[in-house]
Amino acid sequence: MMSLSRWAILSFVLLVLALLGLRHLSLSGPPGNDPGRPDVGTLPAFSVVSPDRREIARLDPSRGEVVDIDVRGEDVLYLARSGWALQVGDSVSRWFGDEVVGSPESISAPISAALGERFVYILEPRRRQISVWNRSGELVERLDVPMASDLISQVRRVDTPDGRSVRVVTYAMNADGAAAWTLISYASGEAVTIDSIPVLGADGLFREPHYLSVNDAAWRVDPIDLTFAPFPADERTTMQWTDAPAWLVPGPQRADYERIRSQMPPDVARRSRLPAHWPTLQEIDAIDGGRLVVEVSAGEDVTHVIVLGSDLEPIARLSDRPFRDPVFLGGGRVFQFSEELNATIVHEILFPQ
């Protein structure tokens, strides 16, 4: 599945501005550093100049931007701004969940999706709900997402690790500035908190955890430090991708953000400093043999896709050039989306043998 926003920083800024009623201040500015040359760490050598791709689908462009995907077996779930569709084999279903005012069978501003064995799960942050659909496009139920704070709260990501239970990542900040990332599970039908990470440092807002299963072992991954901690904690040793590439946040974006911070309440501003570098990790997924495929940020809307070994040593990256079209990971596969006049083209990027 994909990162819920292409940029964690922009997502948080928009959230804060909306909640505080502040005028929008753009973080856009002059280009940052060369996306082919990280400011720290090492960008692995590419395996092929132009990765092999195969077209797998053409989607209706009127549905808007694809914001997330998920994969189970050979089936691919597409989530767009105005609905979802399921691809089985070469066939893509019609779109479901059109937003209709007053209709109970619609979705509203979705940001994340998960594909289970029987059901489709759509995360709707405006409603603070997960809508549950069967594969035929019928709404089954809505799960409320409990939030610990009314000051700043956000639902961020939904997944179904075993295809049967569903869970969601949330962020909340109280009036005194205390904040935490939380993982909530609905395995028993009730919302149960199974992980909570206090936000201690000023950059904790940008450390949205990623949860990953590799060969039946689960890990919690920090997107900035690139540490892999056993989840739940056990005798396994925490690992780290020690030489991961990272790019500095350019001065113009940092200055814009500081102007935004100056309009925040003091307790909020104290907890919302930018990290020195863009959070490296956008997405991560397991592939065969315990290897991992990761999508890393190389600047605004620019990413690289890298294959890591089970020891977190880089094996290769998939292209000598950064990806500028949207890229999503799911089911151990890599998908690239490109917009044409009459269709959104979906390509699968093939791993070199």
Tab-separated table of C-alpha atoms in Angstrom:
chain	number	residue	atom	x	y	z
A	1	MET	CA	0.000	0.000	0.000
A	2	MET	CA	0.931	3.483	-0.488
A	3	SER	CA	1.845	6.331	1.778
A	4	LEU	CA	-1.325	8.124	2.545
A	5	SER	CA	-0.084	11.475	1.479
A	6	ARG	CA	2.814	11.877	-0.873
A	7	TRP	CA	4.261	14.179	1.761
A	8	ALA	CA	3.946	13.735	5.511
A	9	ILE	CA	5.008	17.338	6.073
A	10	LEU	CA	2.456	18.876	3.740
A	11	SER	CA	-0.245	16.612	5.157
A	12	PHE	CA	0.448	17.733	8.698
A	13	VAL	CA	0.645	21.396	7.725
A	14	LEU	CA	-2.733	21.237	6.012
A	15	LEU	CA	-4.156	19.490	9.059
A	16	VAL	CA	-2.863	22.128	11.458
A	17	LEU	CA	-3.985	25.003	9.259
A	18	ALA	CA	-7.464	23.517	8.874
A	19	LEU	CA	-7.838	22.919	12.583
A	20	LEU	CA	-6.513	26.318	13.583
A	21	GLY	CA	-8.342	28.240	10.859
A	22	LEU	CA	-5.125	29.732	9.502
A	23	ARG	CA	-4.534	31.012	5.992
A	24	HIS	CA	-2.816	28.435	3.779
A	25	LEU	CA	0.907	28.986	3.336
A	26	SER	CA	2.465	26.912	0.581
A	27	LEU	CA	5.593	24.874	1.194
A	28	SER	CA	6.441	24.975	-2.481
A	29	GLY	CA	9.597	26.746	-3.496
A	30	PRO	CA	12.709	26.433	-5.639
A	31	PRO	CA	13.896	22.873	-6.286
A	32	GLY	CA	15.947	21.314	-3.518
A	33	ASN	CA	19.077	19.272	-3.875
A	34	ASP	CA	19.793	16.909	-6.755
A	35	PRO	CA	17.490	13.869	-6.301
A	36	GLY	CA	20.278	11.700	-7.706
A	37	ARG	CA	22.720	12.780	-4.989
A	38	PRO	CA	21.633	12.363	-1.364
A	39	ASP	CA	22.994	14.775	1.249
A	40	VAL	CA	23.747	11.890	3.597
A	41	GLY	CA	23.941	8.145	3.096
A	42	THR	CA	24.419	6.223	-0.115
A	43	LEU	CA	22.089	5.750	-3.049
A	44	PRO	CA	22.610	2.135	-4.222
A	45	ALA	CA	23.702	1.436	-7.754
A	46	PHE	CA	20.896	0.861	-10.225
A	47	SER	CA	20.292	-2.620	-11.596
A	48	VAL	CA	18.994	-1.594	-15.019
A	49	VAL	CA	18.880	1.770	-16.770
A	50	SER	CA	15.173	1.475	-17.615
A	51	PRO	CA	13.273	-1.111	-15.589
A	52	ASP	CA	11.060	-3.544	-17.453
A	53	ARG	CA	7.379	-2.658	-17.162
A	54	ARG	CA	4.152	-4.270	-18.222
A	55	GLU	CA	0.821	-2.532	-18.540
A	56	ILE	CA	-1.768	-4.204	-16.328
A	57	ALA	CA	-4.751	-1.818	-16.399
A	58	ARG	CA	-6.286	1.361	-17.771
A	59	LEU	CA	-8.434	3.258	-15.290
A	60	ASP	CA	-11.100	5.907	-15.789
A	61	PRO	CA	-9.268	9.257	-15.360
A	62	SER	CA	-12.484	11.015	-14.355
A	63	ARG	CA	-12.212	9.253	-10.990
A	64	GLY	CA	-9.347	11.523	-10.086
A	65	GLU	CA	-5.951	10.756	-8.644
A	66	VAL	CA	-5.290	7.252	-7.365
A	67	VAL	CA	-4.371	7.758	-3.705
A	68	ASP	CA	-3.706	4.179	-2.596
A	69	ILE	CA	-3.655	0.560	-3.680
A	70	ASP	CA	-3.533	-2.810	-1.977
A	71	VAL	CA	-2.814	-6.281	-3.277
A	72	ARG	CA	-3.944	-9.736	-2.116
A	73	GLY	CA	-2.765	-12.634	-4.199
A	74	GLU	CA	-3.234	-11.552	-7.799
A	75	ASP	CA	-6.078	-9.122	-7.017
A	76	VAL	CA	-5.375	-5.373	-6.977
A	77	LEU	CA	-7.511	-2.761	-5.188
A	78	TYR	CA	-7.449	0.806	-6.537
A	79	LEU	CA	-8.586	3.727	-4.375
A	80	ALA	CA	-9.228	7.053	-6.121
A	81	ARG	CA	-10.587	10.334	-4.807
A	82	SER	CA	-14.122	9.371	-5.781
A	83	GLY	CA	-14.379	5.620	-5.316
A	84	TRP	CA	-12.694	2.239	-5.454
A	85	ALA	CA	-12.384	-0.570	-7.996
A	86	LEU	CA	-11.071	-4.122	-7.858
A	87	GLN	CA	-8.948	-5.796	-10.531
A	88	VAL	CA	-9.216	-9.587	-10.761
A	89	GLY	CA	-7.052	-10.998	-13.522
A	90	ASP	CA	-7.218	-8.618	-16.479
A	91	SER	CA	-10.686	-7.314	-15.561
A	92	VAL	CA	-11.308	-4.147	-13.545
A	93	SER	CA	-14.689	-3.864	-11.830
A	94	ARG	CA	-16.885	-0.818	-12.050
A	95	TRP	CA	-16.217	1.895	-9.474
A	96	PHE	CA	-18.010	1.858	-6.118
A	97	GLY	CA	-18.585	4.395	-3.356
A	98	ASP	CA	-19.340	7.519	-5.380
A	99	GLU	CA	-19.690	10.455	-3.015
A	100	VAL	CA	-23.364	11.429	-3.035
A	101	VAL	CA	-24.636	13.917	-0.461
A	102	GLY	CA	-26.844	12.103	2.032
A	103	SER	CA	-26.158	8.644	0.608
A	104	PRO	CA	-25.041	6.075	3.204
A	105	GLU	CA	-23.315	4.023	0.502
A	106	SER	CA	-20.674	6.559	-0.437
A	107	ILE	CA	-17.159	7.356	0.619
A	108	SER	CA	-15.890	10.796	1.587
A	109	ALA	CA	-12.338	12.014	0.920
A	110	PRO	CA	-10.687	8.583	1.319
A	111	ILE	CA	-6.940	8.341	1.887
A	112	SER	CA	-6.122	4.664	2.478
A	113	ALA	CA	-7.468	1.235	1.535
A	114	ALA	CA	-6.886	-2.405	2.422
A	115	LEU	CA	-7.948	-5.555	0.604
A	116	GLY	CA	-8.957	-8.513	2.748
A	117	GLU	CA	-9.954	-12.031	1.862
A	118	ARG	CA	-13.669	-11.152	1.839
A	119	PHE	CA	-13.889	-7.406	2.405
A	120	VAL	CA	-12.535	-4.052	1.222
A	121	TYR	CA	-11.653	-1.483	3.911
A	122	ILE	CA	-11.670	2.245	3.104
A	123	LEU	CA	-10.324	4.842	5.552
A	124	GLU	CA	-12.372	8.062	5.606
A	125	PRO	CA	-10.700	10.647	7.869
A	126	ARG	CA	-13.483	13.245	7.688
A	127	ARG	CA	-15.867	10.739	9.193
A	128	ARG	CA	-13.196	9.111	11.373
A	129	GLN	CA	-14.463	5.811	10.077
A	130	ILE	CA	-13.400	2.710	8.206
A	131	SER	CA	-16.104	1.719	5.735
A	132	VAL	CA	-16.289	-2.019	5.114
A	133	TRP	CA	-17.486	-3.308	1.723
A	134	ASN	CA	-17.878	-6.742	0.246
A	135	ARG	CA	-16.103	-7.465	-3.021
A	136	SER	CA	-19.334	-6.896	-4.945
A	137	GLY	CA	-19.366	-3.240	-3.869
A	138	GLU	CA	-22.048	-3.420	-1.154
A	139	LEU	CA	-21.473	-1.445	2.045
A	140	VAL	CA	-21.448	-3.891	4.992
A	141	GLU	CA	-20.712	-1.675	8.014
A	142	ARG	CA	-18.810	1.345	9.291
A	143	LEU	CA	-16.210	1.092	12.052
A	144	ASP	CA	-15.691	4.222	14.169
A	145	VAL	CA	-12.073	5.117	14.894
A	146	PRO	CA	-11.677	6.237	18.536
A	147	MET	CA	-9.462	9.295	18.976
A	148	ALA	CA	-7.734	10.305	22.185
A	149	SER	CA	-7.840	14.055	21.535
A	150	ASP	CA	-10.078	16.673	19.999
A	151	LEU	CA	-7.297	19.263	19.608
A	152	ILE	CA	-5.328	17.625	16.794
A	153	SER	CA	-6.184	14.124	15.648
A	154	GLN	CA	-5.732	12.289	12.401
A	155	VAL	CA	-6.371	8.808	11.021
A	156	ARG	CA	-3.522	7.933	8.707
A	157	ARG	CA	-3.364	4.398	7.361
A	158	VAL	CA	-5.432	1.220	7.268
A	159	ASP	CA	-4.231	-2.337	6.615
A	160	THR	CA	-5.244	-5.959	7.053
A	161	PRO	CA	-2.128	-8.001	7.853
A	162	ASP	CA	-3.839	-11.404	7.701
A	163	GLY	CA	-6.710	-10.617	5.346
A	164	ARG	CA	-9.284	-11.071	8.105
A	165	SER	CA	-8.618	-8.445	10.796
A	166	VAL	CA	-8.220	-4.737	10.124
A	167	ARG	CA	-6.153	-2.090	11.900
A	168	VAL	CA	-5.520	1.633	11.609
A	169	VAL	CA	-2.698	4.046	12.489
A	170	THR	CA	-3.746	7.301	14.206
A	171	TYR	CA	-2.088	10.425	15.560
A	172	ALA	CA	-3.424	12.600	18.389
A	173	MET	CA	-2.180	15.621	20.354
A	174	ASN	CA	-3.745	16.890	23.577
A	175	ALA	CA	-4.120	20.529	24.633
A	176	ASP	CA	-0.924	20.316	26.738
A	177	GLY	CA	1.094	19.171	23.710
A	178	ALA	CA	1.358	15.498	24.694
A	179	ALA	CA	1.008	13.348	21.575
A	180	ALA	CA	1.252	9.753	20.413
A	181	TRP	CA	1.070	7.510	17.367
A	182	THR	CA	-1.350	4.641	17.976
A	183	LEU	CA	-2.143	1.361	16.237
A	184	ILE	CA	-5.739	0.200	16.725
A	185	SER	CA	-6.970	-3.289	15.800
A	186	TYR	CA	-10.501	-4.525	15.150
A	187	ALA	CA	-9.636	-8.239	15.225
A	188	SER	CA	-12.305	-8.964	17.860
A	189	GLY	CA	-14.895	-6.600	16.414
A	190	GLU	CA	-14.063	-3.948	19.011
A	191	ALA	CA	-11.417	-1.249	18.682
A	192	VAL	CA	-8.382	-2.287	20.757
A	193	THR	CA	-5.127	-0.311	21.023
A	194	ILE	CA	-2.250	-2.701	20.346
A	195	ASP	CA	0.591	-0.174	20.090
A	196	SER	CA	1.167	3.397	21.302
A	197	ILE	CA	4.309	5.438	20.672
A	198	PRO	CA	4.638	8.688	22.641
A	199	VAL	CA	5.843	11.609	20.533
A	200	LEU	CA	8.878	12.764	22.516
A	201	GLY	CA	11.084	14.673	20.099
A	202	ALA	CA	10.070	17.771	18.202
A	203	ASP	CA	10.165	15.824	14.926
A	204	GLY	CA	7.909	13.059	16.251
A	205	LEU	CA	5.068	14.372	14.116
A	206	PHE	CA	6.960	13.102	11.084
A	207	ARG	CA	7.752	9.656	12.489
A	208	GLU	CA	4.595	7.881	11.451
A	209	PRO	CA	5.422	4.200	12.096
A	210	HIS	CA	5.266	1.592	9.361
A	211	TYR	CA	4.302	-1.953	10.340
A	212	LEU	CA	5.817	-4.768	8.309
A	213	SER	CA	5.580	-8.562	8.321
A	214	VAL	CA	8.492	-10.589	6.922
A	215	ASN	CA	8.366	-14.389	7.023
A	216	ASP	CA	5.788	-14.321	9.843
A	217	ALA	CA	7.909	-11.875	11.878
A	218	ALA	CA	6.480	-8.386	12.478
A	219	TRP	CA	8.467	-5.161	12.733
A	220	ARG	CA	7.784	-1.494	13.460
A	221	VAL	CA	9.841	0.795	11.208
A	222	ASP	CA	10.809	4.404	11.956
A	223	PRO	CA	10.707	6.456	8.695
A	224	ILE	CA	13.561	8.769	9.700
A	225	ASP	CA	16.036	6.621	11.669
A	226	LEU	CA	15.195	3.548	9.576
A	227	THR	CA	15.211	1.362	12.694
A	228	PHE	CA	13.356	-1.962	12.588
A	229	ALA	CA	12.059	-2.815	16.063
A	230	PRO	CA	10.396	-6.178	16.821
A	231	PHE	CA	6.648	-5.817	17.129
A	232	PRO	CA	5.518	-6.750	19.641
A	233	ALA	CA	8.807	-6.507	21.528
A	234	ASP	CA	10.616	-9.834	21.959
A	235	GLU	CA	14.128	-11.251	22.047
A	236	ARG	CA	14.880	-10.240	18.475
A	237	THR	CA	17.454	-7.493	18.011
A	238	THR	CA	16.475	-4.085	16.644
A	239	MET	CA	18.029	-3.550	13.207
A	240	GLN	CA	18.841	-0.382	11.277
A	241	TRP	CA	19.475	0.588	7.682
A	242	THR	CA	22.561	2.567	8.634
A	243	ASP	CA	23.557	4.148	5.314
A	244	ALA	CA	20.127	5.051	3.970
A	245	PRO	CA	20.061	8.019	1.558
A	246	ALA	CA	18.409	11.223	2.776
A	247	TRP	CA	17.949	14.728	1.390
A	248	LEU	CA	17.997	17.977	3.355
A	249	VAL	CA	14.801	20.005	3.540
A	250	PRO	CA	15.635	23.058	1.370
A	251	GLY	CA	15.833	26.497	2.962
A	252	PRO	CA	12.723	27.991	1.281
A	253	GLN	CA	10.494	25.145	2.507
A	254	ARG	CA	11.995	25.378	5.972
A	255	ALA	CA	11.408	29.148	6.088
A	256	ASP	CA	7.783	28.696	4.977
A	257	TYR	CA	7.245	26.116	7.683
A	258	GLU	CA	8.727	28.387	10.349
A	259	ARG	CA	6.249	31.092	9.344
A	260	ILE	CA	3.459	28.553	9.806
A	261	ARG	CA	4.827	27.556	13.210
A	262	SER	CA	4.771	31.173	14.328
A	263	GLN	CA	0.961	31.116	13.991
A	264	MET	CA	0.485	27.920	15.972
A	265	PRO	CA	-0.320	27.769	19.691
A	266	PRO	CA	2.957	27.488	21.662
A	267	ASP	CA	2.408	23.885	22.777
A	268	VAL	CA	1.698	22.817	19.213
A	269	ALA	CA	4.635	24.765	17.769
A	270	ARG	CA	6.999	23.256	20.322
A	271	ARG	CA	6.123	19.790	19.046
A	272	SER	CA	6.280	20.508	15.331
A	273	ARG	CA	9.798	21.264	14.181
A	274	LEU	CA	10.913	19.968	10.819
A	275	PRO	CA	13.558	17.245	10.814
A	276	ALA	CA	16.830	18.115	9.109
A	277	HIS	CA	16.057	15.735	6.250
A	278	TRP	CA	12.872	14.689	4.509
A	279	PRO	CA	11.573	11.507	6.182
A	280	THR	CA	13.293	8.860	4.066
A	281	LEU	CA	10.746	6.072	4.077
A	282	GLN	CA	7.562	6.455	2.034
A	283	GLU	CA	6.576	2.794	1.667
A	284	ILE	CA	7.986	-0.626	2.479
A	285	ASP	CA	6.953	-4.147	1.560
A	286	ALA	CA	8.330	-7.683	1.778
A	287	ILE	CA	9.242	-9.675	-1.321
A	288	ASP	CA	10.654	-13.166	-1.796
A	289	GLY	CA	13.479	-14.615	0.273
A	290	GLY	CA	13.091	-12.135	3.105
A	291	ARG	CA	14.100	-9.231	0.875
A	292	LEU	CA	12.422	-5.852	1.137
A	293	VAL	CA	11.412	-3.258	-1.430
A	294	VAL	CA	11.347	0.336	-0.187
A	295	GLU	CA	10.291	3.642	-1.693
A	296	VAL	CA	12.404	6.538	-0.391
A	297	SER	CA	11.875	10.288	-0.699
A	298	ALA	CA	14.381	12.214	-2.772
A	299	GLY	CA	12.655	15.589	-2.587
A	300	GLU	CA	9.149	16.817	-3.196
A	301	ASP	CA	7.166	14.261	-5.258
A	302	VAL	CA	10.365	12.463	-6.278
A	303	THR	CA	11.234	8.954	-5.097
A	304	HIS	CA	13.606	6.027	-5.611
A	305	VAL	CA	12.685	2.351	-5.302
A	306	ILE	CA	15.368	0.218	-3.660
A	307	VAL	CA	15.680	-3.504	-2.926
A	308	LEU	CA	17.217	-4.466	0.428
A	309	GLY	CA	18.449	-7.844	1.600
A	310	SER	CA	17.132	-9.513	4.758
A	311	ASP	CA	20.131	-7.973	6.567
A	312	LEU	CA	19.031	-4.486	5.350
A	313	GLU	CA	22.041	-4.225	3.058
A	314	PRO	CA	21.070	-2.546	-0.248
A	315	ILE	CA	21.023	-4.822	-3.277
A	316	ALA	CA	20.067	-2.375	-6.031
A	317	ARG	CA	17.666	0.336	-7.051
A	318	LEU	CA	15.243	-0.197	-9.892
A	319	SER	CA	16.205	2.745	-12.091
A	320	ASP	CA	19.092	5.161	-12.602
A	321	ARG	CA	16.556	8.011	-12.569
A	322	PRO	CA	14.146	8.957	-9.780
A	323	PHE	CA	10.459	8.270	-10.250
A	324	ARG	CA	8.319	11.356	-10.716
A	325	ASP	CA	5.030	9.608	-11.519
A	326	PRO	CA	3.207	8.124	-8.506
A	327	VAL	CA	4.613	4.773	-7.362
A	328	PHE	CA	2.864	2.323	-5.007
A	329	LEU	CA	4.004	-0.895	-3.359
A	330	GLY	CA	1.753	-3.833	-2.550
A	331	GLY	CA	1.903	-7.613	-2.360
A	332	GLY	CA	5.637	-7.531	-3.017
A	333	ARG	CA	5.026	-5.720	-6.314
A	334	VAL	CA	5.757	-2.197	-7.602
A	335	PHE	CA	3.176	-0.173	-9.553
A	336	GLN	CA	3.643	3.084	-11.450
A	337	PHE	CA	0.769	5.327	-12.548
A	338	SER	CA	0.824	7.785	-15.423
A	339	GLU	CA	-1.892	10.096	-16.697
A	340	GLU	CA	-2.932	10.179	-20.334
A	341	LEU	CA	-5.778	12.072	-21.941
A	342	ASN	CA	-8.264	9.201	-21.892
A	343	ALA	CA	-6.921	6.879	-19.202
A	344	THR	CA	-4.788	6.453	-16.122
A	345	ILE	CA	-2.231	3.832	-17.142
A	346	VAL	CA	-1.104	1.305	-14.534
A	347	HIS	CA	2.262	-0.375	-15.107
A	348	GLU	CA	3.871	-3.041	-12.979
A	349	ILE	CA	7.613	-2.564	-12.655
A	350	LEU	CA	9.320	-5.954	-12.879
A	351	PHE	CA	12.224	-6.924	-10.691
A	352	PRO	CA	15.352	-7.900	-12.624
A	353	GLN	CA	16.208	-11.583	-12.481
